Structure formats: structure tokens, C-alpha cells
Amino acid sequence: VPSAMLSSFANGRQTSLVVDVGHTGSRVTPVVDGYLLHSGSCKSGRGGMWLGDVKRGVLEGCWKINGSDSVVNKWNGWKGAPPCQHDGVIPRYILQSKIEKLKANELEHLKKSPFHSMAVHEVMYEMMTSTSLQSIGISSDTSTPFVGYGSSENNDDVNMEDKNDDDEDADDDGPSYVLPDGTKVDLAQPVGKDLCRLPQLLLSEDLPSWIQPQTSNANDYASNMLPLHKLVHRSLSQILDADLRKELASNIILSGSASLTPGLDKSLSIELGKILPASYKHKVISSKSTVENRYGAWIGGSILSSLGSFQQLWLSKKEYEENGAVLGLQR
């Protein structure tokens, strides 16, 4: 059963517009009377993994797509070299004593594995969900993070004149975050403050130039990286029934682990108010419980399976052996 349908049931609604901000990206799916409208489903590459790649790019001073080894762009907004420029972001398993027994070529092979990439993303997720960063990130600054300062030419030559000149004299005793390997990230610098505001990129109209490919497919990249409010608008525009569009707009459910950022529901509601017609009484629904928001699909599945009518959809062992999983999809 698709997770959008289950998330809708978890919030007690048979008709809703589910905005799932997950690890691999964001997807908006209309659910009408418990059924999915695939014609109105839209997806974007902005998700938890993408935010982790951006954070890693800021710390290392280079932009790599999906954790690959190939450097697409370089950018440095720090005063001096980026904190993780030389050794990169080091995950926790590298710090274990057992790793020291590996040979150099074995360790290099391990660093190129999907396991290493996921371990790095865990460190980035811990940093993004840290209470210290979230408290700093709550501000009235609505500008796009990492724009208007920094250098893409030389990591040791950074122009900070155009970004908060008053912050240039921040001392070493300011707020900071310490990575698992002991690397200290200065959050008092403008780029450090933008790291705290990183989730705002989910709603930013324009992205920093250094995280966009400088190739002929830049337009395709932009169309596949729509912000959340534009994704909702595209999904609603594909619904032909005007009354149904209004009903869906009034039941927008925000789900997914990457949607746990404080204030994301309010920011999404504000942006939707700017682009939706005034006659639409839109409402963004987001559970205040971390567990309910992250595991909404599982909660919805337990609710669905407890219904008496759901027993009619069960498959017996004999039916499964005769027809396979195809019969389950047909039901």
C-alpha cells in the first residue's frame, strides 16, 4: 500500500494532499476517498539526502552530487579554509579502533562504498537535528542561505564584505558544533548561521549557484528540484475538479523524517498563501510528535489493518501460491 495513503489514514483523513519530505526527495500525492490520484503526483529532488549533501559541501568546500567523488563546483564561505577541507567529513565508524587494522587500500575502498556515504549522512542528520542548531536557526531572516558571499575560485581567498559585516569580529567563544572527530564548526560566522537555516532551502525559490550543475541540463535540474510550495501548486493544478482542489488544499498533510524541522509547516503555509488563489482556505497539517511524523505510514498501516473491511483484501497462502503478489495489487 502506498505510504501517502497510509499517512492520510494516520491523520484521520480519507481525502488529503500528502507532502512527504523523505530521505531521497519530496513527493506530493493527492489522496481522494482513500485512493491515490497518480495524475496529480509530483516529486522533487529536495529531501533529507540532498540537504545532507549541501551541508557536507559547505563543510568540505566542494559540491559533490549524491556523495560521488567527482567535484562539480567549489565554494568557500568560511574565514580561511573550510573545517573539513582536507580529510572530509569523518563518520563514526572510522574512529573505531578496529578500522585502524585495515590496510590503506582496504580503507580507501570502504570510503567509496554506499555504507560510507550513509554513515556520513548520519553525521549530517545528527548535526541538522541538533537542538543547538535548531535554536540558532529560528530567525526572521528569509534570504536564501549561502547566497551573496563566499568564493568559488580559491578556498583561501574569501570575500565576506557583502554578508553581515557586523559578524566579522565574532570571537572564538561564540556558538559552535563539534563533529564526531572533534572538528569544531564555528556557528558565529555568517556561513555557520546559514548552516543552522539549511532547511529553508526546501522552500527557496532560487538555489545557490554553486550547487547547480554548470551544464546544458541546468533547466532539467531546476524543474526536478522544485521547492515544496511550488510542488504543491503543480500537484493541485493537475486536478481538474475545482471543488476537489479546494478540499485538497484545506487538507495538506506534511510527513516524512526530513519534515521534522521546527516551523516548516508554518513556512510552507506562508509560501502557499502567496501563490494559491485567495478563495482557497489552505491548511497545512503536521503532527507535533516526532514519532508520529516520522512513522506516519506505519501508524496508518496499523489503522488500516484493524478495519473490518480490510479482511476482505487478505490473501490466503493458497491464493498467493497460485497467483503471486499480482493478486494483492489488483485487490
XYZ file of N, CA and C in Angstrom, residues 77-267:
573
model
N 32.714 29.794 2.018
C 32.207 30.992 2.671
C 32.803 31.207 4.044
N 33.805 30.383 4.390
C 34.424 30.485 5.705
C 35.554 31.504 5.717
N 35.908 31.951 6.905
C 37.093 32.801 7.061
C 38.301 31.884 7.147
N 38.933 31.648 6.035
C 40.002 30.666 5.962
C 39.506 29.405 5.281
N 40.160 28.296 5.541
C 39.803 27.031 4.905
C 38.557 26.439 5.549
N 37.720 25.712 4.781
C 36.565 25.030 5.364
C 37.000 24.032 6.434
N 36.161 23.773 7.429
C 36.555 22.909 8.551
C 36.978 21.501 8.130
N 36.331 20.946 7.105
C 36.611 19.566 6.702
C 37.231 19.493 5.307
N 37.977 20.514 4.943
C 38.514 20.580 3.587
C 39.505 19.450 3.296
N 40.367 19.115 4.231
C 41.461 18.184 3.957
C 41.040 16.717 4.084
N 40.385 16.357 5.172
C 40.032 14.957 5.418
C 38.572 14.646 5.137
N 37.774 15.672 4.824
C 36.359 15.439 4.601
C 35.619 15.197 5.911
N 34.318 14.984 5.814
C 33.507 14.659 6.988
C 33.783 13.217 7.374
N 34.231 12.997 8.595
C 34.624 11.664 9.048
C 33.484 11.046 9.857
N 32.916 9.918 9.406
C 31.840 9.264 10.164
C 32.377 8.537 11.383
N 31.471 8.072 12.215
C 31.867 7.490 13.486
C 32.638 6.176 13.327
N 32.305 5.369 12.343
C 32.940 4.064 12.247
C 34.430 4.187 11.935
N 34.853 5.283 11.299
C 36.270 5.492 11.002
C 37.069 5.671 12.302
N 36.398 6.183 13.324
C 37.078 6.472 14.585
C 37.241 5.243 15.464
N 36.633 4.129 15.089
C 36.734 2.924 15.897
C 38.116 2.288 15.757
N 38.537 1.625 16.813
C 39.882 1.040 16.836
C 40.050 -0.083 15.826
N 38.961 -0.794 15.503
C 39.061 -1.900 14.564
C 39.438 -1.422 13.161
N 39.050 -0.188 12.828
C 39.329 0.337 11.496
C 40.831 0.530 11.301
N 41.550 0.802 12.376
C 42.988 1.036 12.263
C 43.736 -0.194 11.768
N 43.115 -1.382 11.921
C 43.767 -2.603 11.478
C 43.657 -2.813 9.973
N 42.786 -2.042 9.306
C 42.625 -2.188 7.865
C 43.818 -1.584 7.136
N 44.132 -2.170 6.002
C 45.187 -1.626 5.159
C 44.691 -0.373 4.466
N 45.621 0.420 3.940
C 45.260 1.696 3.324
C 44.342 1.494 2.136
N 44.628 0.503 1.280
C 43.795 0.282 0.100
C 42.413 -0.238 0.485
N 42.351 -1.019 1.573
C 41.049 -1.506 2.036
C 40.206 -0.366 2.583
N 40.850 0.558 3.285
C 40.124 1.699 3.831
C 39.628 2.618 2.723
N 40.452 2.833 1.700
C 40.039 3.663 0.579
C 38.869 3.026 -0.170
N 38.898 1.707 -0.315
C 37.776 1.009 -0.955
C 36.509 1.143 -0.119
N 36.653 1.089 1.212
C 35.497 1.226 2.095
C 34.903 2.624 2.009
N 35.758 3.640 1.843
C 35.274 5.014 1.762
C 34.467 5.278 0.494
N 34.632 4.441 -0.521
C 33.888 4.598 -1.772
C 32.602 3.781 -1.792
N 32.313 3.102 -0.705
C 31.142 2.231 -0.639
C 29.898 3.003 -0.241
N 28.706 2.489 -0.570
C 27.451 3.115 -0.123
C 27.343 3.189 1.404
N 27.968 2.231 2.092
C 27.939 2.251 3.561
C 28.594 3.518 4.097
N 29.735 3.907 3.516
C 30.425 5.113 3.971
C 29.568 6.347 3.707
N 28.929 6.375 2.542
C 28.075 7.518 2.211
C 26.927 7.655 3.204
N 26.293 6.525 3.566
C 25.196 6.579 4.530
C 25.703 6.971 5.917
N 26.913 6.518 6.269
C 27.473 6.883 7.574
C 27.735 8.380 7.654
N 28.198 8.983 6.545
C 28.406 10.432 6.504
C 27.074 11.160 6.631
N 26.044 10.642 5.943
C 24.731 11.277 6.019
C 24.152 11.194 7.430
N 24.479 10.143 8.174
C 24.024 10.062 9.564
C 24.631 11.184 10.399
N 25.901 11.479 10.153
C 26.554 12.579 10.868
C 25.904 13.910 10.500
N 25.583 14.085 9.208
C 24.941 15.317 8.763
C 23.529 15.444 9.339
N 22.813 14.313 9.447
C 21.462 14.341 10.010
C 21.508 14.674 11.499
N 22.498 14.119 12.213
C 22.655 14.445 13.632
C 22.897 15.935 13.820
N 23.704 16.504 12.927
C 24.011 17.931 13.034
C 22.775 18.770 12.731
N 22.011 18.386 11.698
C 20.845 19.168 11.299
C 19.749 19.126 12.356
N 19.608 17.987 13.046
C 18.552 17.840 14.057
C 19.033 18.189 15.457
N 20.270 18.675 15.575
C 20.777 19.076 16.882
C 19.969 20.255 17.426
N 19.641 20.206 18.711
C 18.844 21.282 19.310
C 19.592 22.609 19.305
N 20.918 22.548 19.388
C 21.697 23.792 19.386
C 21.599 24.489 18.035
N 21.619 23.731 16.945
C 21.499 24.334 15.623
C 20.084 24.815 15.368
N 19.091 24.040 15.813
C 17.702 24.427 15.584
C 17.348 25.705 16.320
N 17.904 25.905 17.511
C 17.606 27.126 18.273
C 18.214 28.352 17.598
N 19.391 28.198 16.995
C 20.014 29.309 16.282
C 19.305 29.565 14.957
N 18.811 28.473 14.328
C 18.201 28.607 13.008
C 16.877 29.332 13.019
N 16.222 29.431 14.173
C 14.941 30.134 14.266
C 15.202 31.635 14.235
N 14.963 32.258 13.093
C 15.195 33.694 12.946
C 14.229 34.247 11.907
N 14.229 35.558 11.789
C 13.349 36.221 10.820
C 14.005 36.381 9.458
N 15.218 35.904 9.305
C 15.943 36.019 8.047
C 15.349 35.050 7.034
N 14.777 35.573 5.966
C 14.139 34.748 4.943
C 14.970 34.672 3.660
N 16.174 35.205 3.683
C 17.022 35.155 2.497
C 17.510 33.737 2.253
N 17.905 33.453 1.005
C 18.394 32.133 0.648
C 19.764 31.903 1.288
N 19.943 30.815 2.027
C 21.243 30.552 2.644
C 22.361 30.401 1.614
N 23.555 30.821 2.004
C 24.782 30.671 1.211
C 24.766 31.484 -0.082
N 24.062 32.599 -0.076
C 23.998 33.464 -1.255
C 24.494 34.850 -0.875
N 25.284 35.467 -1.742
C 25.736 36.833 -1.535
C 27.107 36.952 -0.928
N 27.796 35.849 -0.736
C 29.141 35.904 -0.183
C 29.858 34.610 -0.552
N 31.132 34.514 -0.206
C 31.900 33.320 -0.495
C 32.637 33.414 -1.805
N 33.474 32.427 -2.064
C 34.292 32.398 -3.263
C 34.302 30.992 -3.848
N 34.247 30.901 -5.159
C 34.326 29.614 -5.848
C 35.656 29.434 -6.555
N 36.541 30.402 -6.390
C 37.824 30.346 -7.095
C 38.912 29.733 -6.236
N 39.085 30.278 -5.017
C 40.187 29.850 -4.165
C 39.679 29.742 -2.741
N 39.827 28.591 -2.138
C 39.300 28.358 -0.805
C 39.990 29.179 0.275
N 41.123 29.778 -0.046
C 41.813 30.609 0.933
C 41.562 32.094 0.711
N 40.788 32.413 -0.318
C 40.514 33.815 -0.648
C 39.013 34.019 -0.633
N 38.488 34.454 0.496
C 37.051 34.540 0.673
C 36.632 35.984 0.847
N 35.614 36.381 0.092
C 35.095 37.740 0.183
C 33.852 37.732 1.040
N 33.948 38.309 2.216
C 32.829 38.319 3.145
C 32.226 39.698 3.295
N 32.553 40.623 2.428
C 32.132 42.008 2.623
C 30.641 42.194 2.415
N 30.027 41.329 1.612
C 28.639 41.522 1.257
C 27.677 40.800 2.186
N 28.188 40.155 3.242
C 27.313 39.370 4.104
C 27.557 39.713 5.559
N 26.667 40.491 6.136
C 26.693 40.756 7.574
C 28.067 41.203 8.061
N 28.436 42.427 7.718
C 29.737 42.936 8.125
C 29.884 42.976 9.646
N 28.767 43.084 10.340
C 28.838 43.181 11.792
C 29.298 41.880 12.433
N 29.222 40.754 11.667
C 29.585 39.473 12.236
C 31.051 39.135 12.038
N 31.823 40.046 11.406
C 33.200 39.711 11.073
C 34.086 39.623 12.303
N 33.697 40.265 13.383
C 34.531 40.279 14.574
C 34.064 39.281 15.632
N 33.312 38.267 15.164
C 32.821 37.273 16.124
C 33.993 36.542 16.762
N 33.948 36.360 18.067
C 35.091 35.754 18.756
C 34.977 34.240 18.748
N 36.008 33.606 19.265
C 36.069 32.153 19.267
C 35.165 31.539 20.317
N 34.605 32.357 21.215
C 33.749 31.841 22.270
C 32.287 31.790 21.843
N 32.000 32.064 20.579
C 30.635 32.048 20.083
C 30.107 30.633 19.950
N 28.866 30.491 19.502
C 28.275 29.153 19.356
C 29.042 28.316 18.347
N 29.125 27.036 18.619
C 29.855 26.131 17.741
C 29.242 24.745 17.840
N 29.633 23.879 16.902
C 29.189 22.489 16.889
C 30.422 21.627 16.659
N 30.538 20.550 17.413
C 31.705 19.684 17.321
C 31.299 18.378 16.640
N 31.971 18.058 15.536
C 31.726 16.818 14.809
C 32.306 15.629 15.580
N 31.920 14.405 15.227
C 32.406 13.231 15.976
C 33.920 13.114 16.060
N 34.646 13.608 15.046
C 36.104 13.503 15.075
C 36.764 14.656 15.824
N 35.962 15.552 16.417
C 36.495 16.668 17.174
C 36.619 17.957 16.394
N 36.288 17.940 15.103
C 36.349 19.161 14.292
C 35.306 20.159 14.776
N 35.743 21.392 15.030
C 34.856 22.434 15.538
C 34.322 23.275 14.394
N 33.013 23.402 14.332
C 32.342 24.204 13.307
C 31.849 25.491 13.954
N 32.372 26.613 13.503
C 32.027 27.918 14.067
C 30.674 28.363 13.530
N 29.691 28.450 14.407
C 28.340 28.852 14.010
C 28.120 30.353 14.141
N 29.150 31.087 14.599
C 29.029 32.540 14.726
C 29.273 33.234 13.399
N 29.986 32.585 12.487
C 30.219 33.161 11.172
C 28.925 33.153 10.355
N 28.816 34.008 9.357
C 27.615 34.003 8.513
C 27.320 32.648 7.896
N 28.361 31.939 7.436
C 28.135 30.629 6.841
C 27.682 29.631 7.900
N 28.144 29.791 9.145
C 27.685 28.935 10.225
C 26.222 29.167 10.551
N 25.811 30.430 10.527
C 24.396 30.737 10.758
C 23.524 30.192 9.638
N 24.052 30.234 8.403
C 23.285 29.681 7.285
C 23.176 28.163 7.384
N 24.173 27.510 7.980
C 24.064 26.072 8.220
C 22.893 25.760 9.142
N 22.650 26.643 10.103
C 21.516 26.464 11.013
C 20.186 26.694 10.293
N 20.219 27.501 9.217
C 18.996 27.787 8.445
C 18.891 26.894 7.213
N 19.674 25.826 7.169
C 19.743 24.977 5.979
C 18.381 24.476 5.491
N 17.454 24.032 6.376
C 16.161 23.533 5.893
C 15.353 24.559 5.098
N 15.704 25.845 5.196
C 14.985 26.846 4.401
C 15.184 26.629 2.910
N 16.216 25.875 2.537
C 16.431 25.575 1.120
C 15.299 24.731 0.535
N 14.531 24.058 1.401
C 13.386 23.285 0.910
C 12.315 24.196 0.317
N 12.324 25.478 0.701
C 11.307 26.420 0.237
C 11.898 27.568 -0.574
N 13.202 27.569 -0.796
C 13.833 28.680 -1.503
C 13.515 28.629 -2.990
N 13.141 29.785 -3.541
C 12.845 29.861 -4.971
C 14.104 29.604 -5.799
N 15.189 30.256 -5.427
C 16.449 30.128 -6.150
C 17.469 29.434 -5.270
N 18.276 28.597 -5.888
C 19.313 27.883 -5.168
C 20.658 28.573 -5.364
N 21.571 28.436 -4.403
C 22.917 28.970 -4.612
C 23.530 28.416 -5.889
N 24.242 29.254 -6.612
C 24.766 28.869 -7.916
C 25.733 27.695 -7.828
N 26.435 27.552 -6.712
C 27.462 26.503 -6.634
C 26.892 25.103 -6.448
N 25.606 24.969 -6.129
C 25.027 23.626 -6.032
C 24.174 23.299 -7.247
N 24.314 24.085 -8.301
C 23.629 23.818 -9.548
C 24.658 23.401 -10.599
N 24.365 22.400 -11.409
C 25.331 21.945 -12.417
C 25.536 22.993 -13.498
N 26.782 23.276 -13.819
C 27.093 24.243 -14.873
C 27.133 23.538 -16.221
N 26.014 22.934 -16.601
C 25.933 22.169 -17.837
C 24.678 22.547 -18.598
N 24.506 21.914 -19.746
C 23.357 22.219 -20.606
C 22.045 21.720 -20.019
N 22.098 20.774 -19.062
C 20.864 20.247 -18.466
C 20.470 20.993 -17.203
N 20.942 22.234 -17.056
C 20.619 23.023 -15.858
C 19.114 23.261 -15.743
N 18.422 23.438 -16.870
C 16.977 23.656 -16.835
C 16.244 22.410 -16.343
N 16.699 21.229 -16.797
C 16.087 19.992 -16.326
C 16.324 19.811 -14.831
N 17.501 20.198 -14.376
C 17.819 20.084 -12.949
C 16.894 20.982 -12.138
N 16.665 22.200 -12.619
C 15.800 23.141 -11.901
C 14.360 22.637 -11.844
N 13.867 22.050 -12.935
C 12.485 21.570 -12.971
C 12.283 20.358 -12.068
N 13.349 19.627 -11.801
C 13.262 18.465 -10.917
C 13.608 18.800 -9.471
N 13.898 20.075 -9.205
C 14.277 20.493 -7.854
C 13.358 21.609 -7.365
N 12.069 21.468 -7.602
C 11.111 22.498 -7.207
C 11.014 22.595 -5.685
N 10.829 23.808 -5.148
C 10.579 23.946 -3.710
C 9.221 23.358 -3.349
N 8.993 23.134 -2.069
C 7.791 22.425 -1.639
C 6.509 23.122 -2.057
N 6.436 24.459 -1.893
C 5.187 25.152 -2.216
C 4.897 25.116 -3.711
N 5.952 25.166 -4.544
C 5.736 25.056 -5.987
C 5.311 23.637 -6.364
N 5.807 22.659 -5.613
C 5.429 21.269 -5.856
C 3.948 21.058 -5.530
N 3.498 21.652 -4.425
C 2.076 21.565 -4.063
C 1.218 22.259 -5.117
N 1.662 23.429 -5.573
C 0.914 24.173 -6.588
C 0.810 23.374 -7.886
N 1.895 22.714 -8.291
C 1.870 21.911 -9.521
C 0.904 20.744 -9.386
N 0.914 20.107 -8.214
C 0.020 18.971 -7.997
C -1.445 19.397 -8.046
N -1.774 20.512 -7.392
C -3.160 20.994 -7.404
C -3.595 21.425 -8.797
N -2.684 21.995 -9.572
C -3.038 22.456 -10.916
C -3.369 21.308 -11.855
N -2.959 20.091 -11.499
C -3.249 18.932 -12.334
C -4.571 18.269 -11.970
N -5.246 18.790 -10.925
C -6.569 18.299 -10.543
C -7.610 19.127 -11.282
N -8.434 18.489 -12.091
C -9.381 19.212 -12.940
C -10.592 19.723 -12.162
N -11.034 18.989 -11.166
C -12.222 19.372 -10.394
C -11.869 20.521 -9.445
N -12.514 21.673 -9.632
C -12.197 22.852 -8.814
C -12.555 22.642 -7.344
N -13.696 22.004 -7.084
C -14.101 21.762 -5.697
C -13.143 20.802 -5.006
N -12.663 19.821 -5.757
C -11.715 18.868 -5.182
C -10.379 19.549 -4.880
N -9.979 20.485 -5.726
C -8.738 21.231 -5.471
C -8.824 21.993 -4.158
N -9.971 22.631 -3.915
C -10.145 23.378 -2.669
C -10.117 22.452 -1.455
N -10.742 21.274 -1.603
C -10.768 20.329 -0.483
C -9.373 19.798 -0.182
N -8.613 19.522 -1.234
C -7.249 19.041 -1.038
C -6.368 20.126 -0.412
N -6.571 21.369 -0.852
C -5.772 22.475 -0.320
C -6.038 22.701 1.166
N -7.225 22.356 1.620
C -7.562 22.540 3.032
C -7.145 21.348 3.890
N -6.546 20.333 3.258
C -6.104 19.148 3.984
C -4.712 18.730 3.492
N -3.734 19.599 3.677
C -2.364 19.316 3.265
C -1.624 18.715 4.450
N -1.191 17.473 4.303
C -0.523 16.744 5.382
C 0.977 16.713 5.116
N 1.743 17.184 6.075
C 3.204 17.207 5.977
C 3.752 16.013 6.747
N 4.517 15.158 6.060
C 5.039 13.946 6.680
C 6.467 13.702 6.211
N 7.089 12.680 6.771
C 8.456 12.345 6.404
C 9.462 12.826 7.436
N 10.575 12.102 7.563
C 11.566 12.431 8.591
C 12.231 13.776 8.343
N 12.357 14.187 7.063
C 13.002 15.469 6.763
C 12.075 16.648 7.005
N 10.827 16.381 7.374
C 9.871 17.467 7.650
C 9.830 17.823 9.126
N 10.740 17.262 9.916
C 10.728 17.484 11.361
C 11.337 18.814 11.758
N 11.768 19.603 10.779
C 12.362 20.905 11.075
C 11.326 21.814 11.744
N 11.647 22.429 12.876
C 10.688 23.321 13.544
C 10.269 24.480 12.633
N 8.963 24.713 12.555
C 8.446 25.838 11.778
C 8.289 25.580 10.298
N 8.614 24.377 9.810
C 8.489 24.109 8.376
C 7.037 24.171 7.927
N 6.110 23.705 8.760
C 4.694 23.746 8.398
C 4.197 25.180 8.273
N 4.638 26.064 9.184
C 4.217 27.467 9.111
C 4.828 28.162 7.895
N 6.100 27.869 7.621
C 6.755 28.478 6.458
C 6.089 28.022 5.167
